[in-house]
Every structure is written in C-alpha cells, then in structure tokens.
C-alpha cells in the first residue's frame, strides 16, 4: 500500500504571509519532479496547514495518513481516501466572502460528522472546525487566517485534488478583486447571569456565568430554520457555588457546550428517576466534566460531580434529585436566554430550539414529580355509591364450563370480500356485523351476509356505544351513526389528535347518559353526549402523552405516561382523586372490586411496581415491587391478577392477589409477553401464544394442565388477535386456523372446513356460528352442521 505521511509535507509559516495574487492559483504546490500522489498530498497538507495550522486528528485514520483519488478517476486499490471538506465548497464560500456577498459560511464534511465554519473579519477569515454530533467537540476555534492565503491554498488544493474540474470557479477566484472591509472588530456583548456572588449556605448548589456573545452579521432568510453549531461556541466563564464554595467549571471556552453536557446528564437522571432504576453517567466537553450517580433504584438522593481538568473536580453527595436538577436547568435557561437576547436570529437555530425544548420538558417533569399533586377524595361515600356495581359483579365475567358437545362439524354459509377491512374495528351487534375501515362503514346481516347499509367516509378509528357506532377521523371529525339504519345522527368537530392515533371509548350507559370519551390535541379528553352531539366537559392532563383508560362504574381511570392516575367522574368531568407514584404509568390500569390496579414502568424498560389504589378515596392500598420490567398491561382473570414480565433469558408470568398484591405463583411465560392472548374458565387459564402453542394453566398453582401445538411458527401466519373464546362449552382458539377444543383436556371437538383465511378477527355467536375475518378483506361465516347418530336398541 502506498502510504504518504502527511506531516512530511507540512510547512510552518516563517514571517509574514505573501499577499495573494491571481497567479498564486497556478503556482506549483509541490516539489519539482514529485510523483502524482506526492503532489496531491503536498497540496492538501499546505491547505490544511493554512486553514487549521496542521492536520486535526479527527481527519486522520491512524497516526499515518494515506491520500487517494477523489477526482472520479480509476480507483487505485493501494490508496486510501482521507476525509476532507469539499475544496470546491470552501473556495466558493471564500470567493463569496471576498466579494462582500457573505459574512459567514458553514461547510459540512461528507464522510464524517464534522463541519467547518468560516467567518469574515476584515482582511482575515476566522476558521473553526468541530463535530456536529449531539454533543459537539471543538477541534479548532476561530483561527484567524488571511483571506488571501486561504483563497490561494484552497484554489491550489482544488486543482490538485480534481485537476481539470471547476474551471469557472477557479477562473472566478483568479480574477476577483477582494472587496476591502474594515475590521471593525465587531464587539461582543457581555452577558452575565445566574448567581454572581456567594449565596452562602442557603443554597447547596447554584451556577453563574459570564459570556461574550457576538451578534450575527447575516440577515436570516424568512421561513428558514437551520442548525448552527458554531453559534453555540461563544466563549466565557462558568462556575458553580457548592455550599458557599466557588468551583470553576470553564475558565475560558464554549460555555454553552458545558451547559449542554450538564443538561444531558440531568436528562439521563430524570429518565432513570421515571423508570425507577439506578444510574451512573460521566460526560465531558473539552476539559469540563460532569457525573451523576444514583446507587439504588428507589433512591431519592444522588451524587453530583462537577469540575475541570485544570482545577480538579468536586463531588456533592446526598443531593436530592430535584436539588441536582433544577439549578442546572435554571442556568441552562439563562444562558439560552442571553444568547437569544444578543442575537434574535438564534431563536430559529434548530440546535438552540431543541436544547431549549429539552430544558423546558425536564423542568416540567421535575416540577410534576416533586410537587405534591396527588390528592384523595373528601367524599368517599358518594364515589362508593357510584361503584357499588363493581363489588356486586366482577369486572370480567368468568366463563363457566358448560357441557361440552360430543363433536362439531362446520360448513361455510357465506363469504364476502371488503376492501381495506380492519380487524380491530369489526363488531358483532345483535343480528348484524358492523365493519368500519379508513374509507367506509357498513353492516352485514349475520345469517346471509347481505349488506344492510353502507356509507362512505374517512375514519382512522371507531368504537361501539350502545345503539351507535362512533367513528373518529384524523382531522378531529367525530361521526355518530345508528347501528340499526346507518343514519348519521351527529357530526362533531374536535381538535385533531397530536402525537398519536385517534382513540375513544364509551363510558356511559345504564343510569348514566351515553357518553363517548375522545382524545383530542396533545393532552385532552373531550366528553361527547351521544344523544345530542354536544360536549359535556373537557379534561386536560398534566402533560402530553398517550391516554390509557379503564372504566370503573361512574369513574374513568386515566393515565398518560406521567406519574399520576386520575379518577374522572364521567358525568360531571370532575377529577375525584389523583394518585401520584414515583414512576411512569404507561399501561392500561385494571380494577378488582373497590381496588384500582396499575403497573408502573414502560414495557421492557426498568423494574416495574404493582400499585393497588382504593377506588372511593384514591388512597394507596399497597405497593408491590415486581421482579423485572413489565411486558404487557396487567389482566384480571376471575380472582387472579396476571402480570407478564420480561427477563434476561425468558419472561415470567406471575399471578398476584389483587387485594394485597402478594405473589401467588410465577412460571416461565408461555407467551403472554410476546403478544399471546388469555382467557379463563373456572377450571383453567388458557394462553394462546404467537408461537402456535396453546397452554392451559391451573389458576391456583400455575401448573401446566395440558399443552397443544396448533401451528408452525415458522411457516404459518399469526393472527392479529390471539385471544381465545369460550362459547357453549367449547374453546375457540384462533391460530393459523380456528381450532375448536374441549376446555378440559384440549382435545379437538371439531374443525372448520379447509379455509385459507387467517383469523385476524374471530366472533362466535350464541348459536355457535363463527365469523372469521382476515385483514386481506375476506370475511366468512361458518355454521355448525347437525350430525345424525345411529341409536341402536332392543325392539
């Protein structure tokens, strides 16, 4: 391999630089008689020396650098290409500055996340080189280079790297007259903020800063926002006050980069706090160092390390989480405010906007978690009367095993094809099936599949509400139609859903008005009276997120990813109580009698905790740590609270006492955590796994009663919904096909005729008819066939 050490071609300037002349572009940039690779290397080495004072390590692959072709000629396998800024872009920017057209230019690298900034200052140009990753590092900052020398060396480098190309640009550079610009020494605006004087012992931690910020000399174009890392590299000083002691963090350098690293460390701490896990992180920016350590997942205190290489670091132990976060976020907000005050155009800098939004988001989270926002209900008797129905009947009726039929045979009665069928919005309503998709809604008679009514109209989601179907559009439109006739009853306009798909639930009925609760905007729920189409109330969450709702009598339990659960009176809209916990609540809660049950944590992230909350009062009944991250929302199956957890090797399926949270049994997860469906009878809990295996578990011990393989996980398709159904003493299990089994032992009762459909949606009516829908658009009705048996006897 031909390797040419770049340092062999670097020359150190001696004396004043020679003034630029158009002939300089044609002056040989290499020793006489040198080889082509050597001439190219010499030109690039001189160019890098002029701009950067040498070769930054970030441009080198190893200690020795090989230069290759970049002119589109035949590739030489013995040469390796060096990552460089595009000389044509650099020369074009310098020419524009020499002509007085531009004051500043940013030139990104193609191969590595680096960027070069050029800033005109009189007869010179200030050159900076830095990384453009999330945490930028500065390699060269504001190196003053004579504009003439920069033009000459860049032109020669371009001619050497791409000989014969860009002739017009080179000719323009050779013929230009540099527009004189008096170096007015654009004065920096001094900004000071934070805590400037010793706060004494009253504050454990505080920060102060002083910065010299140059206003932008370029007029921003309307409607254009850009990412400008160079604007964040203004110099200054940063210090911390630690229990009355001043600690220097940045003596003279980019203050905002150090602040950004502190915000990143605080962001990691807040995430660990939300996920209730330990943390140890150390970050650097130049000589600045910040570290955060949280030893235990339930710790309310952390250790914060701050310092710089020149003056050493200091560690503050036993610092409350909010006392570590808020001073950092406060000084970050002040530094950003100082920058935008001096240079208003930085309000459109995408880097600044992103950091400012991160600071605001973290401040909201910390304030919400430290402020005592939870409250209990002062009138529990009123709520207790609302939820009496919960105590008299279980939230999910248990399927009682009936006499199992001897054998069953099914025959196809009718089938239809519906373009764009959505298995999640296929409903069985009395004598008809109602189907809604993105383009239409229609009803089919269950006996013959005849279309009873059909209406065109876009919708992304739908839900049933007694005698109506409610369809939700992406633009915030809500349509309410009668199931009997398909007639449009009301059309309501809400704000479009932001940050998630449209969603809604029916929460009225019985002795309450029929109410549809629909998510709108980023953080609101709108309650619509389905009789009139009028709004009854709007509920606004404390922070934006995805709503998870559970009906509990007259209450709706609402979580949306923060650390709170709200109990909303669906008639009045009043928040009856709010329960706050030290971790995120992201999964749909469930109920058991007078107890609301929630699991903290996000699926697959951080150890979860089980919480039991008294429904009438909102008081915490129990807190039960779980043995790992949760995989799915908890489910109530008769008297058993079943929770699926993820593990390092294999998940765990656990049963808890819903009244106390105590663990009853735990077994290797048969498939619930990977999307399996569950149903229970008084005899067993059935798990239908996506692997094609059906497992029956003893509800009291978790022991396996039987297991049966129904499909091949490699070759067979998996239905969208895997929840089995219990009807008429038979177990209907959706897999690659529908299997009809005896609940006691899993033996086959009967089978549907050969059918190519994957049962993405399965309904079984009281007659034993099966309605199988596949998202390809096919829907088939299968009915049991009467079987005749020969009965022998004595005459």
PDB file of N, CA and C in Angstrom, residues 553-631:
ATOM      1  N   UNK A 553     -67.275   1.816  36.963  1.00  0.00           N
ATOM      2  CA  UNK A 553     -68.550   2.390  37.384  1.00  0.00           C
ATOM      3  C   UNK A 553     -68.739   3.758  36.769  1.00  0.00           C
ATOM      4  N   UNK A 554     -68.927   4.751  37.620  1.00  0.00           N
ATOM      5  CA  UNK A 554     -69.103   6.125  37.145  1.00  0.00           C
ATOM      6  C   UNK A 554     -67.758   6.824  36.950  1.00  0.00           C
ATOM      7  N   UNK A 555     -66.690   6.159  37.312  1.00  0.00           N
ATOM      8  CA  UNK A 555     -65.359   6.737  37.165  1.00  0.00           C
ATOM      9  C   UNK A 555     -64.657   6.177  35.932  1.00  0.00           C
ATOM     10  N   UNK A 556     -63.770   6.987  35.379  1.00  0.00           N
ATOM     11  CA  UNK A 556     -62.826   6.534  34.365  1.00  0.00           C
ATOM     12  C   UNK A 556     -61.435   6.777  34.928  1.00  0.00           C
ATOM     13  N   UNK A 557     -60.617   5.731  34.937  1.00  0.00           N
ATOM     14  CA  UNK A 557     -59.239   5.848  35.393  1.00  0.00           C
ATOM     15  C   UNK A 557     -58.373   6.180  34.186  1.00  0.00           C
ATOM     16  N   UNK A 558     -57.628   7.277  34.277  1.00  0.00           N
ATOM     17  CA  UNK A 558     -56.847   7.777  33.142  1.00  0.00           C
ATOM     18  C   UNK A 558     -55.385   7.900  33.516  1.00  0.00           C
ATOM     19  N   UNK A 559     -54.509   7.301  32.699  1.00  0.00           N
ATOM     20  CA  UNK A 559     -53.068   7.520  32.789  1.00  0.00           C
ATOM     21  C   UNK A 559     -52.590   7.903  31.396  1.00  0.00           C
ATOM     22  N   UNK A 560     -51.480   8.655  31.341  1.00  0.00           N
ATOM     23  CA  UNK A 560     -50.963   9.037  30.015  1.00  0.00           C
ATOM     24  C   UNK A 560     -49.447   9.152  29.985  1.00  0.00           C
ATOM     25  N   UNK A 561     -48.776   8.304  30.765  1.00  0.00           N
ATOM     26  CA  UNK A 561     -47.330   8.239  30.669  1.00  0.00           C
ATOM     27  C   UNK A 561     -46.570   9.040  31.691  1.00  0.00           C
ATOM     28  N   UNK A 562     -47.265   9.826  32.543  1.00  0.00           N
ATOM     29  CA  UNK A 562     -46.548  10.505  33.612  1.00  0.00           C
ATOM     30  C   UNK A 562     -46.693   9.691  34.895  1.00  0.00           C
ATOM     31  N   UNK A 563     -46.515  10.293  36.034  1.00  0.00           N
ATOM     32  CA  UNK A 563     -46.501   9.543  37.292  1.00  0.00           C
ATOM     33  C   UNK A 563     -47.824   9.652  38.042  1.00  0.00           C
ATOM     34  N   UNK A 564     -48.933   9.912  37.335  1.00  0.00           N
ATOM     35  CA  UNK A 564     -50.207  10.149  38.013  1.00  0.00           C
ATOM     36  C   UNK A 564     -51.323   9.318  37.379  1.00  0.00           C
ATOM     37  N   UNK A 565     -52.274   8.929  38.222  1.00  0.00           N
ATOM     38  CA  UNK A 565     -53.518   8.340  37.751  1.00  0.00           C
ATOM     39  C   UNK A 565     -54.652   9.223  38.238  1.00  0.00           C
ATOM     40  N   UNK A 566     -55.509   9.643  37.314  1.00  0.00           N
ATOM     41  CA  UNK A 566     -56.663  10.479  37.650  1.00  0.00           C
ATOM     42  C   UNK A 566     -57.935   9.662  37.582  1.00  0.00           C
ATOM     43  N   UNK A 567     -58.820   9.883  38.540  1.00  0.00           N
ATOM     44  CA  UNK A 567     -60.151   9.280  38.525  1.00  0.00           C
ATOM     45  C   UNK A 567     -61.146  10.372  38.154  1.00  0.00           C
ATOM     46  N   UNK A 568     -61.781  10.220  36.981  1.00  0.00           N
ATOM     47  CA  UNK A 568     -62.653  11.256  36.435  1.00  0.00           C
ATOM     48  C   UNK A 568     -64.105  10.801  36.541  1.00  0.00           C
ATOM     49  N   UNK A 569     -64.946  11.669  37.087  1.00  0.00           N
ATOM     50  CA  UNK A 569     -66.391  11.433  37.089  1.00  0.00           C
ATOM     51  C   UNK A 569     -66.894  11.672  35.666  1.00  0.00           C
ATOM     52  N   UNK A 570     -67.411  10.620  35.009  1.00  0.00           N
ATOM     53  CA  UNK A 570     -67.745  10.744  33.592  1.00  0.00           C
ATOM     54  C   UNK A 570     -69.000  11.575  33.356  1.00  0.00           C
ATOM     55  N   UNK A 571     -69.745  11.866  34.394  1.00  0.00           N
ATOM     56  CA  UNK A 571     -70.938  12.696  34.227  1.00  0.00           C
ATOM     57  C   UNK A 571     -70.601  14.171  34.366  1.00  0.00           C
ATOM     58  N   UNK A 572     -69.823  14.517  35.397  1.00  0.00           N
ATOM     59  CA  UNK A 572     -69.524  15.926  35.660  1.00  0.00           C
ATOM     60  C   UNK A 572     -68.167  16.364  35.121  1.00  0.00           C
ATOM     61  N   UNK A 573     -67.268  15.414  34.879  1.00  0.00           N
ATOM     62  CA  UNK A 573     -65.917  15.771  34.450  1.00  0.00           C
ATOM     63  C   UNK A 573     -64.998  16.105  35.595  1.00  0.00           C
ATOM     64  N   UNK A 574     -65.472  16.018  36.818  1.00  0.00           N
ATOM     65  CA  UNK A 574     -64.653  16.339  37.987  1.00  0.00           C
ATOM     66  C   UNK A 574     -63.572  15.278  38.192  1.00  0.00           C
ATOM     67  N   UNK A 575     -62.354  15.720  38.503  1.00  0.00           N
ATOM     68  CA  UNK A 575     -61.293  14.800  38.896  1.00  0.00           C
ATOM     69  C   UNK A 575     -61.498  14.507  40.374  1.00  0.00           C
ATOM     70  N   UNK A 576     -61.996  13.325  40.674  1.00  0.00           N
ATOM     71  CA  UNK A 576     -62.391  12.976  42.040  1.00  0.00           C
ATOM     72  C   UNK A 576     -61.164  12.772  42.916  1.00  0.00           C
ATOM     73  N   UNK A 577     -60.147  12.093  42.394  1.00  0.00           N
ATOM     74  CA  UNK A 577     -58.886  11.950  43.115  1.00  0.00           C
ATOM     75  C   UNK A 577     -57.754  11.759  42.121  1.00  0.00           C
ATOM     76  N   UNK A 578     -56.549  11.995  42.601  1.00  0.00           N
ATOM     77  CA  UNK A 578     -55.345  11.807  41.789  1.00  0.00           C
ATOM     78  C   UNK A 578     -54.316  11.091  42.652  1.00  0.00           C
ATOM     79  N   UNK A 579     -53.816   9.979  42.152  1.00  0.00           N
ATOM     80  CA  UNK A 579     -52.793   9.211  42.865  1.00  0.00           C
ATOM     81  C   UNK A 579     -51.460   9.386  42.150  1.00  0.00           C
ATOM     82  N   UNK A 580     -50.450   9.844  42.875  1.00  0.00           N
ATOM     83  CA  UNK A 580     -49.120  10.057  42.313  1.00  0.00           C
ATOM     84  C   UNK A 580     -48.169   8.995  42.838  1.00  0.00           C
ATOM     85  N   UNK A 581     -47.366   8.441  41.949  1.00  0.00           N
ATOM     86  CA  UNK A 581     -46.394   7.413  42.308  1.00  0.00           C
ATOM     87  C   UNK A 581     -45.034   7.845  41.771  1.00  0.00           C
ATOM     88  N   UNK A 582     -43.933   7.246  42.260  1.00  0.00           N
ATOM     89  CA  UNK A 582     -42.595   7.692  41.840  1.00  0.00           C
ATOM     90  C   UNK A 582     -42.098   7.074  40.541  1.00  0.00           C
ATOM     91  N   UNK A 583     -42.971   6.769  39.610  1.00  0.00           N
ATOM     92  CA  UNK A 583     -42.552   6.177  38.338  1.00  0.00           C
ATOM     93  C   UNK A 583     -43.647   6.403  37.305  1.00  0.00           C
ATOM     94  N   UNK A 584     -43.301   6.208  36.015  1.00  0.00           N
ATOM     95  CA  UNK A 584     -44.262   6.408  34.939  1.00  0.00           C
ATOM     96  C   UNK A 584     -45.381   5.375  34.986  1.00  0.00           C
ATOM     97  N   UNK A 585     -46.578   5.820  34.654  1.00  0.00           N
ATOM     98  CA  UNK A 585     -47.718   4.935  34.465  1.00  0.00           C
ATOM     99  C   UNK A 585     -48.091   4.995  32.985  1.00  0.00           C
ATOM    100  N   UNK A 586     -47.728   3.945  32.248  1.00  0.00           N
ATOM    101  CA  UNK A 586     -47.909   3.942  30.797  1.00  0.00           C
ATOM    102  C   UNK A 586     -48.898   2.897  30.320  1.00  0.00           C
ATOM    103  N   UNK A 587     -49.307   1.959  31.182  1.00  0.00           N
ATOM    104  CA  UNK A 587     -50.138   0.838  30.766  1.00  0.00           C
ATOM    105  C   UNK A 587     -51.554   0.977  31.313  1.00  0.00           C
ATOM    106  N   UNK A 588     -52.496   0.392  30.595  1.00  0.00           N
ATOM    107  CA  UNK A 588     -53.904   0.487  30.990  1.00  0.00           C
ATOM    108  C   UNK A 588     -54.108  -0.139  32.366  1.00  0.00           C
ATOM    109  N   UNK A 589     -54.707   0.603  33.308  1.00  0.00           N
ATOM    110  CA  UNK A 589     -54.984   0.020  34.625  1.00  0.00           C
ATOM    111  C   UNK A 589     -56.141  -0.958  34.544  1.00  0.00           C
ATOM    112  N   UNK A 590     -56.347  -1.702  35.610  1.00  0.00           N
ATOM    113  CA  UNK A 590     -57.482  -2.609  35.710  1.00  0.00           C
ATOM    114  C   UNK A 590     -58.122  -2.431  37.079  1.00  0.00           C
ATOM    115  N   UNK A 591     -59.222  -3.121  37.321  1.00  0.00           N
ATOM    116  CA  UNK A 591     -59.918  -2.983  38.597  1.00  0.00           C
ATOM    117  C   UNK A 591     -60.313  -4.358  39.114  1.00  0.00           C
ATOM    118  N   UNK A 592     -60.462  -4.430  40.434  1.00  0.00           N
ATOM    119  CA  UNK A 592     -60.991  -5.629  41.090  1.00  0.00           C
ATOM    120  C   UNK A 592     -61.808  -5.151  42.282  1.00  0.00           C
ATOM    121  N   UNK A 593     -63.141  -5.236  42.162  1.00  0.00           N
ATOM    122  CA  UNK A 593     -63.994  -4.739  43.230  1.00  0.00           C
ATOM    123  C   UNK A 593     -63.708  -3.272  43.500  1.00  0.00           C
ATOM    124  N   UNK A 594     -63.433  -2.907  44.751  1.00  0.00           N
ATOM    125  CA  UNK A 594     -63.181  -1.496  45.072  1.00  0.00           C
ATOM    126  C   UNK A 594     -61.720  -1.094  44.931  1.00  0.00           C
ATOM    127  N   UNK A 595     -60.920  -1.853  44.199  1.00  0.00           N
ATOM    128  CA  UNK A 595     -59.491  -1.566  44.077  1.00  0.00           C
ATOM    129  C   UNK A 595     -59.118  -1.319  42.621  1.00  0.00           C
ATOM    130  N   UNK A 596     -58.442  -0.212  42.397  1.00  0.00           N
ATOM    131  CA  UNK A 596     -57.840   0.063  41.088  1.00  0.00           C
ATOM    132  C   UNK A 596     -56.399  -0.422  41.121  1.00  0.00           C
ATOM    133  N   UNK A 597     -55.941  -1.021  40.030  1.00  0.00           N
ATOM    134  CA  UNK A 597     -54.615  -1.638  39.993  1.00  0.00           C
ATOM    135  C   UNK A 597     -53.854  -1.085  38.796  1.00  0.00           C
ATOM    136  N   UNK A 598     -52.629  -0.645  39.052  1.00  0.00           N
ATOM    137  CA  UNK A 598     -51.775  -0.104  37.987  1.00  0.00           C
ATOM    138  C   UNK A 598     -50.379  -0.664  38.130  1.00  0.00           C
ATOM    139  N   UNK A 599     -49.673  -0.738  37.011  1.00  0.00           N
ATOM    140  CA  UNK A 599     -48.279  -1.172  36.990  1.00  0.00           C
ATOM    141  C   UNK A 599     -47.446  -0.034  36.437  1.00  0.00           C
ATOM    142  N   UNK A 600     -46.382   0.326  37.152  1.00  0.00           N
ATOM    143  CA  UNK A 600     -45.509   1.403  36.698  1.00  0.00           C
ATOM    144  C   UNK A 600     -44.465   0.872  35.724  1.00  0.00           C
ATOM    145  N   UNK A 601     -43.876   1.782  34.973  1.00  0.00           N
ATOM    146  CA  UNK A 601     -42.809   1.429  34.045  1.00  0.00           C
ATOM    147  C   UNK A 601     -43.306   1.266  32.628  1.00  0.00           C
ATOM    148  N   UNK A 602     -42.374   1.386  31.677  1.00  0.00           N
ATOM    149  CA  UNK A 602     -42.669   1.172  30.272  1.00  0.00           C
ATOM    150  C   UNK A 602     -42.355  -0.271  29.910  1.00  0.00           C
ATOM    151  N   UNK A 603     -43.049  -0.840  28.937  1.00  0.00           N
ATOM    152  CA  UNK A 603     -42.786  -2.235  28.561  1.00  0.00           C
ATOM    153  C   UNK A 603     -41.320  -2.463  28.225  1.00  0.00           C
ATOM    154  N   UNK A 604     -40.708  -3.429  28.924  1.00  0.00           N
ATOM    155  CA  UNK A 604     -39.338  -3.807  28.647  1.00  0.00           C
ATOM    156  C   UNK A 604     -38.273  -2.901  29.212  1.00  0.00           C
ATOM    157  N   UNK A 605     -38.650  -1.865  30.007  1.00  0.00           N
ATOM    158  CA  UNK A 605     -37.660  -0.908  30.498  1.00  0.00           C
ATOM    159  C   UNK A 605     -37.822  -0.696  31.995  1.00  0.00           C
ATOM    160  N   UNK A 606     -36.804  -1.003  32.770  1.00  0.00           N
ATOM    161  CA  UNK A 606     -36.805  -0.738  34.197  1.00  0.00           C
ATOM    162  C   UNK A 606     -37.690  -1.695  34.973  1.00  0.00           C
ATOM    163  N   UNK A 607     -37.339  -1.930  36.240  1.00  0.00           N
ATOM    164  CA  UNK A 607     -38.145  -2.794  37.089  1.00  0.00           C
ATOM    165  C   UNK A 607     -39.498  -2.151  37.366  1.00  0.00           C
ATOM    166  N   UNK A 608     -40.547  -2.942  37.284  1.00  0.00           N
ATOM    167  CA  UNK A 608     -41.916  -2.440  37.446  1.00  0.00           C
ATOM    168  C   UNK A 608     -42.358  -2.585  38.898  1.00  0.00           C
ATOM    169  N   UNK A 609     -43.416  -1.865  39.227  1.00  0.00           N
ATOM    170  CA  UNK A 609     -44.021  -1.928  40.558  1.00  0.00           C
ATOM    171  C   UNK A 609     -45.527  -1.998  40.403  1.00  0.00           C
ATOM    172  N   UNK A 610     -46.158  -2.820  41.229  1.00  0.00           N
ATOM    173  CA  UNK A 610     -47.606  -3.008  41.221  1.00  0.00           C
ATOM    174  C   UNK A 610     -48.218  -2.121  42.305  1.00  0.00           C
ATOM    175  N   UNK A 611     -49.226  -1.343  41.939  1.00  0.00           N
ATOM    176  CA  UNK A 611     -49.879  -0.439  42.885  1.00  0.00           C
ATOM    177  C   UNK A 611     -51.362  -0.780  42.989  1.00  0.00           C
ATOM    178  N   UNK A 612     -51.856  -0.869  44.224  1.00  0.00           N
ATOM    179  CA  UNK A 612     -53.281  -1.013  44.477  1.00  0.00           C
ATOM    180  C   UNK A 612     -53.812   0.261  45.096  1.00  0.00           C
ATOM    181  N   UNK A 613     -54.899   0.793  44.539  1.00  0.00           N
ATOM    182  CA  UNK A 613     -55.437   2.095  44.964  1.00  0.00           C
ATOM    183  C   UNK A 613     -56.905   1.921  45.295  1.00  0.00           C
ATOM    184  N   UNK A 614     -57.310   2.475  46.421  1.00  0.00           N
ATOM    185  CA  UNK A 614     -58.712   2.395  46.826  1.00  0.00           C
ATOM    186  C   UNK A 614     -59.560   3.269  45.909  1.00  0.00           C
ATOM    187  N   UNK A 615     -60.544   2.665  45.229  1.00  0.00           N
ATOM    188  CA  UNK A 615     -61.345   3.415  44.258  1.00  0.00           C
ATOM    189  C   UNK A 615     -62.135   4.560  44.874  1.00  0.00           C
ATOM    190  N   UNK A 616     -62.814   4.387  46.010  1.00  0.00           N
ATOM    191  CA  UNK A 616     -63.582   5.510  46.541  1.00  0.00           C
ATOM    192  C   UNK A 616     -62.738   6.693  47.004  1.00  0.00           C
ATOM    193  N   UNK A 617     -61.535   6.435  47.574  1.00  0.00           N
ATOM    194  CA  UNK A 617     -60.775   7.530  48.185  1.00  0.00           C
ATOM    195  C   UNK A 617     -59.547   7.943  47.389  1.00  0.00           C
ATOM    196  N   UNK A 618     -58.980   7.032  46.595  1.00  0.00           N
ATOM    197  CA  UNK A 618     -57.725   7.325  45.900  1.00  0.00           C
ATOM    198  C   UNK A 618     -56.507   7.092  46.761  1.00  0.00           C
ATOM    199  N   UNK A 619     -56.669   6.503  47.937  1.00  0.00           N
ATOM    200  CA  UNK A 619     -55.535   6.232  48.813  1.00  0.00           C
ATOM    201  C   UNK A 619     -54.796   4.976  48.343  1.00  0.00           C
ATOM    202  N   UNK A 620     -53.474   4.996  48.528  1.00  0.00           N
ATOM    203  CA  UNK A 620     -52.657   3.856  48.130  1.00  0.00           C
ATOM    204  C   UNK A 620     -52.861   2.713  49.126  1.00  0.00           C
ATOM    205  N   UNK A 621     -53.278   1.565  48.607  1.00  0.00           N
ATOM    206  CA  UNK A 621     -53.543   0.402  49.449  1.00  0.00           C
ATOM    207  C   UNK A 621     -52.292  -0.449  49.599  1.00  0.00           C
ATOM    208  N   UNK A 622     -51.580  -0.666  48.495  1.00  0.00           N
ATOM    209  CA  UNK A 622     -50.340  -1.439  48.577  1.00  0.00           C
ATOM    210  C   UNK A 622     -49.416  -1.034  47.446  1.00  0.00           C
ATOM    211  N   UNK A 623     -48.143  -1.373  47.658  1.00  0.00           N
ATOM    212  CA  UNK A 623     -47.080  -1.151  46.663  1.00  0.00           C
ATOM    213  C   UNK A 623     -46.231  -2.403  46.636  1.00  0.00           C
ATOM    214  N   UNK A 624     -46.249  -3.119  45.509  1.00  0.00           N
ATOM    215  CA  UNK A 624     -45.583  -4.411  45.412  1.00  0.00           C
ATOM    216  C   UNK A 624     -44.531  -4.368  44.296  1.00  0.00           C
ATOM    217  N   UNK A 625     -43.219  -4.321  44.649  1.00  0.00           N
ATOM    218  CA  UNK A 625     -42.187  -4.364  43.599  1.00  0.00           C
ATOM    219  C   UNK A 625     -42.246  -5.685  42.833  1.00  0.00           C
ATOM    220  N   UNK A 626     -42.040  -5.621  41.532  1.00  0.00           N
ATOM    221  CA  UNK A 626     -42.043  -6.807  40.686  1.00  0.00           C
ATOM    222  C   UNK A 626     -40.616  -7.192  40.323  1.00  0.00           C
ATOM    223  N   UNK A 627     -40.461  -8.392  39.799  1.00  0.00           N
ATOM    224  CA  UNK A 627     -39.122  -8.964  39.597  1.00  0.00           C
ATOM    225  C   UNK A 627     -38.528  -8.628  38.241  1.00  0.00           C
ATOM    226  N   UNK A 628     -38.916  -7.549  37.624  1.00  0.00           N
ATOM    227  CA  UNK A 628     -38.354  -7.182  36.331  1.00  0.00           C
ATOM    228  C   UNK A 628     -39.237  -6.188  35.617  1.00  0.00           C
ATOM    229  N   UNK A 629     -38.879  -5.830  34.393  1.00  0.00           N
ATOM    230  CA  UNK A 629     -39.716  -4.917  33.608  1.00  0.00           C
ATOM    231  C   UNK A 629     -41.011  -5.597  33.188  1.00  0.00           C
ATOM    232  N   UNK A 630     -42.057  -4.818  33.097  1.00  0.00           N
ATOM    233  CA  UNK A 630     -43.348  -5.360  32.679  1.00  0.00           C
ATOM    234  C   UNK A 630     -43.366  -5.504  31.163  1.00  0.00           C
ATOM    235  N   UNK A 631     -44.066  -6.546  30.676  1.00  0.00           N
ATOM    236  CA  UNK A 631     -44.135  -6.783  29.229  1.00  0.00           C
ATOM    237  C   UNK A 631     -45.461  -6.339  28.640  1.00  0.00           C
TER     238      UNK A 631
END
